[in-house]
mmCIF file of N, CA, C and O in Angstrom:
data_model
loop_
_atom_site.group_PDB
_atom_site.id
_atom_site.type_symbol
_atom_site.label_atom_id
_atom_site.label_comp_id
_atom_site.label_asym_id
_atom_site.label_seq_id
_atom_site.Cartn_x
_atom_site.Cartn_y
_atom_site.Cartn_z
ATOM 1 N N MET A 1 -24.777 -16.119 26.387
ATOM 2 C CA MET A 1 -24.991 -15.693 25.458
ATOM 3 C C MET A 1 -24.899 -17.246 23.951
ATOM 4 O O MET A 1 -25.938 -17.360 23.538
ATOM 5 N N PHE A 2 -23.980 -17.875 24.707
ATOM 6 C CA PHE A 2 -24.421 -18.965 23.564
ATOM 7 C C PHE A 2 -24.404 -19.907 23.925
ATOM 8 O O PHE A 2 -24.351 -20.342 25.163
ATOM 9 N N GLU A 3 -25.600 -20.837 23.392
ATOM 10 C CA GLU A 3 -25.982 -22.361 24.097
ATOM 11 C C GLU A 3 -25.311 -23.274 23.334
ATOM 12 O O GLU A 3 -24.104 -23.124 22.192
ATOM 13 N N PRO A 4 -24.899 -24.489 23.883
ATOM 14 C CA PRO A 4 -24.032 -25.179 23.283
ATOM 15 C C PRO A 4 -24.853 -26.397 21.924
ATOM 16 O O PRO A 4 -25.346 -26.121 21.723
ATOM 17 N N MET A 5 -23.300 -26.751 21.158
ATOM 18 C CA MET A 5 -23.841 -27.046 19.771
ATOM 19 C C MET A 5 -24.402 -27.880 19.954
ATOM 20 O O MET A 5 -23.503 -28.783 20.621
ATOM 21 N N THR A 6 -25.009 -28.574 19.203
ATOM 22 C CA THR A 6 -25.734 -30.150 18.835
ATOM 23 C C THR A 6 -25.578 -30.542 18.262
ATOM 24 O O THR A 6 -26.572 -31.477 17.978
ATOM 25 N N ASP A 7 -24.923 -29.362 17.116
ATOM 26 C CA ASP A 7 -25.352 -30.871 15.673
ATOM 27 C C ASP A 7 -24.297 -31.705 15.634
ATOM 28 O O ASP A 7 -23.289 -31.911 16.496
ATOM 29 N N VAL A 8 -24.432 -32.366 14.472
ATOM 30 C CA VAL A 8 -23.539 -33.307 14.771
ATOM 31 C C VAL A 8 -22.337 -32.944 14.269
ATOM 32 O O VAL A 8 -21.399 -33.759 14.838
ATOM 33 N N ILE A 9 -22.165 -32.484 13.269
ATOM 34 C CA ILE A 9 -20.834 -31.809 13.206
ATOM 35 C C ILE A 9 -21.323 -30.074 12.901
ATOM 36 O O ILE A 9 -21.778 -29.487 11.832
ATOM 37 N N PRO A 10 -20.479 -29.882 13.644
ATOM 38 C CA PRO A 10 -20.327 -28.174 14.324
ATOM 39 C C PRO A 10 -19.574 -27.352 13.027
ATOM 40 O O PRO A 10 -18.478 -27.507 12.563
ATOM 41 N N SER A 11 -20.772 -26.617 12.711
ATOM 42 C CA SER A 11 -20.227 -25.893 11.037
ATOM 43 C C SER A 11 -20.871 -24.323 11.131
ATOM 44 O O SER A 11 -19.869 -24.121 12.923
ATOM 45 N N PHE A 12 -18.783 -23.672 11.128
ATOM 46 C CA PHE A 12 -19.432 -22.118 10.371
ATOM 47 C C PHE A 12 -20.527 -21.854 10.685
ATOM 48 O O PHE A 12 -21.131 -20.879 11.773
ATOM 49 N N PHE A 13 -21.950 -21.986 9.888
ATOM 50 C CA PHE A 13 -23.073 -21.748 10.335
ATOM 51 C C PHE A 13 -23.692 -22.152 11.142
ATOM 52 O O PHE A 13 -24.474 -20.941 11.700
ATOM 53 N N ALA A 14 -23.552 -22.728 12.109
ATOM 54 C CA ALA A 14 -23.946 -23.603 12.477
ATOM 55 C C ALA A 14 -23.724 -22.308 14.071
ATOM 56 O O ALA A 14 -24.643 -22.192 14.981
ATOM 57 N N TRP A 15 -22.320 -22.596 14.406
ATOM 58 C CA TRP A 15 -21.871 -21.735 14.995
ATOM 59 C C TRP A 15 -22.367 -19.771 14.984
ATOM 60 O O TRP A 15 -22.972 -19.257 15.695
ATOM 61 N N ILE A 16 -22.277 -20.097 13.604
ATOM 62 C CA ILE A 16 -23.080 -18.473 13.406
ATOM 63 C C ILE A 16 -24.652 -17.859 13.795
ATOM 64 O O ILE A 16 -24.989 -17.202 14.488
ATOM 65 N N ASN A 17 -25.110 -18.821 14.516
ATOM 66 C CA ASN A 17 -26.078 -19.042 13.835
ATOM 67 C C ASN A 17 -27.141 -19.467 15.399
ATOM 68 O O ASN A 17 -28.049 -19.306 15.961
ATOM 69 N N GLN A 18 -25.820 -19.200 16.680
ATOM 70 C CA GLN A 18 -26.363 -19.560 17.682
ATOM 71 C C GLN A 18 -27.285 -18.377 18.642
ATOM 72 O O GLN A 18 -28.296 -18.678 19.178
ATOM 73 N N GLY A 19 -26.785 -17.205 18.526
ATOM 74 C CA GLY A 19 -27.394 -16.499 19.650
ATOM 75 C C GLY A 19 -28.436 -15.592 18.358
ATOM 76 O O GLY A 19 -28.211 -16.090 16.851
ATOM 77 N N PRO A 20 -29.669 -14.835 18.887
ATOM 78 C CA PRO A 20 -30.477 -14.135 17.760
ATOM 79 C C PRO A 20 -29.807 -12.393 16.918
ATOM 80 O O PRO A 20 -29.937 -12.434 16.064
ATOM 81 N N LEU A 21 -28.255 -12.461 17.601
ATOM 82 C CA LEU A 21 -27.681 -11.256 17.085
ATOM 83 C C LEU A 21 -26.630 -11.994 16.554
ATOM 84 O O LEU A 21 -25.444 -10.839 15.806
ATOM 85 N N THR A 22 -25.817 -12.924 16.475
ATOM 86 C CA THR A 22 -25.175 -12.962 15.793
ATOM 87 C C THR A 22 -25.078 -13.222 14.491
ATOM 88 O O THR A 22 -23.746 -12.717 13.923
ATOM 89 N N LEU A 23 -26.190 -14.009 13.963
ATOM 90 C CA LEU A 23 -26.298 -14.086 12.393
ATOM 91 C C LEU A 23 -26.306 -12.077 11.309
ATOM 92 O O LEU A 23 -25.640 -11.846 10.735
ATOM 93 N N THR A 24 -27.348 -12.150 12.393
ATOM 94 C CA THR A 24 -27.430 -10.129 12.118
ATOM 95 C C THR A 24 -26.012 -9.599 11.571
ATOM 96 O O THR A 24 -25.422 -9.308 11.074
ATOM 97 N N LEU A 25 -25.221 -9.833 13.144
ATOM 98 C CA LEU A 25 -24.026 -8.435 13.492
ATOM 99 C C LEU A 25 -22.958 -9.106 12.507
ATOM 100 O O LEU A 25 -22.266 -9.131 11.532
ATOM 101 N N PHE A 26 -23.079 -10.645 11.533
ATOM 102 C CA PHE A 26 -21.658 -11.338 10.950
ATOM 103 C C PHE A 26 -22.409 -10.520 9.229
ATOM 104 O O PHE A 26 -21.739 -10.485 8.646
ATOM 105 N N LEU A 27 -23.684 -11.003 8.876
ATOM 106 C CA LEU A 27 -23.920 -9.961 7.122
ATOM 107 C C LEU A 27 -23.652 -9.165 7.906
ATOM 108 O O LEU A 27 -23.780 -8.228 6.638
ATOM 109 N N HIS A 28 -24.073 -7.861 8.515
ATOM 110 C CA HIS A 28 -24.038 -6.913 8.303
ATOM 111 C C HIS A 28 -22.303 -6.361 7.904
ATOM 112 O O HIS A 28 -21.949 -5.480 7.222
ATOM 113 N N THR A 29 -20.959 -7.124 8.927
ATOM 114 C CA THR A 29 -20.195 -6.762 8.781
ATOM 115 C C THR A 29 -19.608 -7.274 7.777
ATOM 116 O O THR A 29 -18.914 -6.263 6.862
ATOM 117 N N ILE A 30 -20.153 -8.523 7.463
ATOM 118 C CA ILE A 30 -19.374 -9.636 5.880
ATOM 119 C C ILE A 30 -19.855 -8.743 4.617
ATOM 120 O O ILE A 30 -19.141 -8.590 4.127
ATOM 121 N N ILE A 31 -21.826 -8.004 4.485
ATOM 122 C CA ILE A 31 -22.130 -7.218 3.162
ATOM 123 C C ILE A 31 -22.541 -6.231 3.535
ATOM 124 O O ILE A 31 -21.913 -5.180 2.423
ATOM 125 N N ILE A 32 -23.150 -5.558 3.989
ATOM 126 C CA ILE A 32 -23.542 -4.050 4.653
ATOM 127 C C ILE A 32 -22.179 -3.246 4.328
ATOM 128 O O ILE A 32 -22.452 -1.996 3.611
ATOM 129 N N LEU A 33 -21.341 -3.191 5.524
ATOM 130 C CA LEU A 33 -20.427 -2.115 5.389
ATOM 131 C C LEU A 33 -19.146 -2.538 4.835
ATOM 132 O O LEU A 33 -19.451 -0.825 4.299
ATOM 133 N N PRO A 34 -18.963 -3.465 3.972
ATOM 134 C CA PRO A 34 -18.605 -3.125 2.464
ATOM 135 C C PRO A 34 -18.975 -2.333 1.489
ATOM 136 O O PRO A 34 -18.295 -1.935 0.011
ATOM 137 N N MET A 35 -20.776 -2.718 1.419
ATOM 138 C CA MET A 35 -21.526 -2.040 0.562
ATOM 139 C C MET A 35 -20.991 -0.424 0.803
ATOM 140 O O MET A 35 -21.135 -0.172 -0.647
ATOM 141 N N PHE A 36 -20.500 -0.079 1.487
ATOM 142 C CA PHE A 36 -20.685 1.535 1.978
ATOM 143 C C PHE A 36 -19.537 1.505 1.657
ATOM 144 O O PHE A 36 -19.171 3.476 1.201
ATOM 145 N N TRP A 37 -18.651 1.157 1.956
ATOM 146 C CA TRP A 37 -17.405 1.158 1.151
ATOM 147 C C TRP A 37 -16.904 1.715 -0.695
ATOM 148 O O TRP A 37 -16.563 2.041 -1.082
ATOM 149 N N ILE A 38 -17.652 0.834 -1.234
ATOM 150 C CA ILE A 38 -17.451 0.213 -2.420
ATOM 151 C C ILE A 38 -18.637 1.523 -3.097
ATOM 152 O O ILE A 38 -18.390 1.502 -3.966
ATOM 153 N N TYR A 39 -19.986 2.089 -2.252
ATOM 154 C CA TYR A 39 -20.757 3.333 -2.411
ATOM 155 C C TYR A 39 -19.365 4.464 -2.782
ATOM 156 O O TYR A 39 -19.258 5.302 -3.963
ATOM 157 N N ARG A 40 -19.061 5.036 -2.026
ATOM 158 C CA ARG A 40 -18.081 6.609 -1.708
ATOM 159 C C ARG A 40 -16.894 5.638 -2.408
ATOM 160 O O ARG A 40 -16.714 6.756 -3.602
ATOM 161 N N GLN A 41 -16.585 4.733 -3.035
ATOM 162 C CA GLN A 41 -15.269 4.661 -4.154
ATOM 163 C C GLN A 41 -15.641 5.044 -5.365
ATOM 164 O O GLN A 41 -15.278 5.681 -6.306
ATOM 165 N N GLU A 42 -17.152 4.265 -5.254
ATOM 166 C CA GLU A 42 -17.788 4.347 -7.110
ATOM 167 C C GLU A 42 -18.247 5.903 -7.217
ATOM 168 O O GLU A 42 -18.162 6.850 -8.408
ATOM 169 N N LYS A 43 -18.600 6.441 -5.977
ATOM 170 C CA LYS A 43 -19.001 8.139 -6.141
ATOM 171 C C LYS A 43 -16.922 8.926 -6.600
ATOM 172 O O LYS A 43 -17.720 9.897 -7.567
ATOM 173 N N THR A 44 -16.756 8.589 -5.820
ATOM 174 C CA THR A 44 -15.849 9.450 -6.379
ATOM 175 C C THR A 44 -14.545 9.637 -7.473
ATOM 176 O O THR A 44 -14.521 10.119 -8.054
ATOM 177 N N ARG A 45 -15.199 7.726 -7.737
ATOM 178 C CA ARG A 45 -14.439 7.853 -9.046
ATOM 179 C C ARG A 45 -15.763 8.300 -9.992
ATOM 180 O O ARG A 45 -15.093 8.785 -11.070
ATOM 181 N N LEU A 46 -16.524 8.136 -9.881
ATOM 182 C CA LEU A 46 -17.679 8.735 -11.465
ATOM 183 C C LEU A 46 -17.621 10.487 -11.099
ATOM 184 O O LEU A 46 -17.301 11.173 -11.940
ATOM 185 N N GLU A 47 -16.812 10.884 -9.805
ATOM 186 C CA GLU A 47 -17.302 12.949 -9.698
ATOM 187 C C GLU A 47 -15.580 12.666 -10.566
ATOM 188 O O GLU A 47 -16.220 14.355 -11.305
ATOM 189 N N ASN A 48 -14.475 11.917 -10.626
ATOM 190 C CA ASN A 48 -13.809 13.020 -10.873
ATOM 191 C C ASN A 48 -13.949 11.997 -12.677
ATOM 192 O O ASN A 48 -12.807 13.021 -12.616
ATOM 193 N N GLU A 49 -14.609 11.411 -13.682
ATOM 194 C CA GLU A 49 -14.432 11.196 -14.494
ATOM 195 C C GLU A 49 -15.314 12.117 -14.834
ATOM 196 O O GLU A 49 -15.066 12.672 -15.859
ATOM 197 N N SER A 50 -16.059 12.783 -14.508
ATOM 198 C CA SER A 50 -16.768 14.010 -15.151
ATOM 199 C C SER A 50 -16.537 15.433 -14.838
ATOM 200 O O SER A 50 -16.796 16.204 -15.855
ATOM 201 N N LYS A 51 -15.115 15.483 -14.184
ATOM 202 C CA LYS A 51 -14.525 16.964 -14.164
ATOM 203 C C LYS A 51 -13.731 16.742 -15.541
ATOM 204 O O LYS A 51 -13.475 15.762 -16.236
#
């Protein structure tokens, strides 16, 4: 799955970008999943304010 790193300075972003799915899975975990959580949190807050 992973190819050996050929960077002079192996960085976190170089590690993420090794496989075709690694970057996608990382971004979905870090950005998109918390968006669903924030959406539900704000939705319940607005529903409670309108009562």
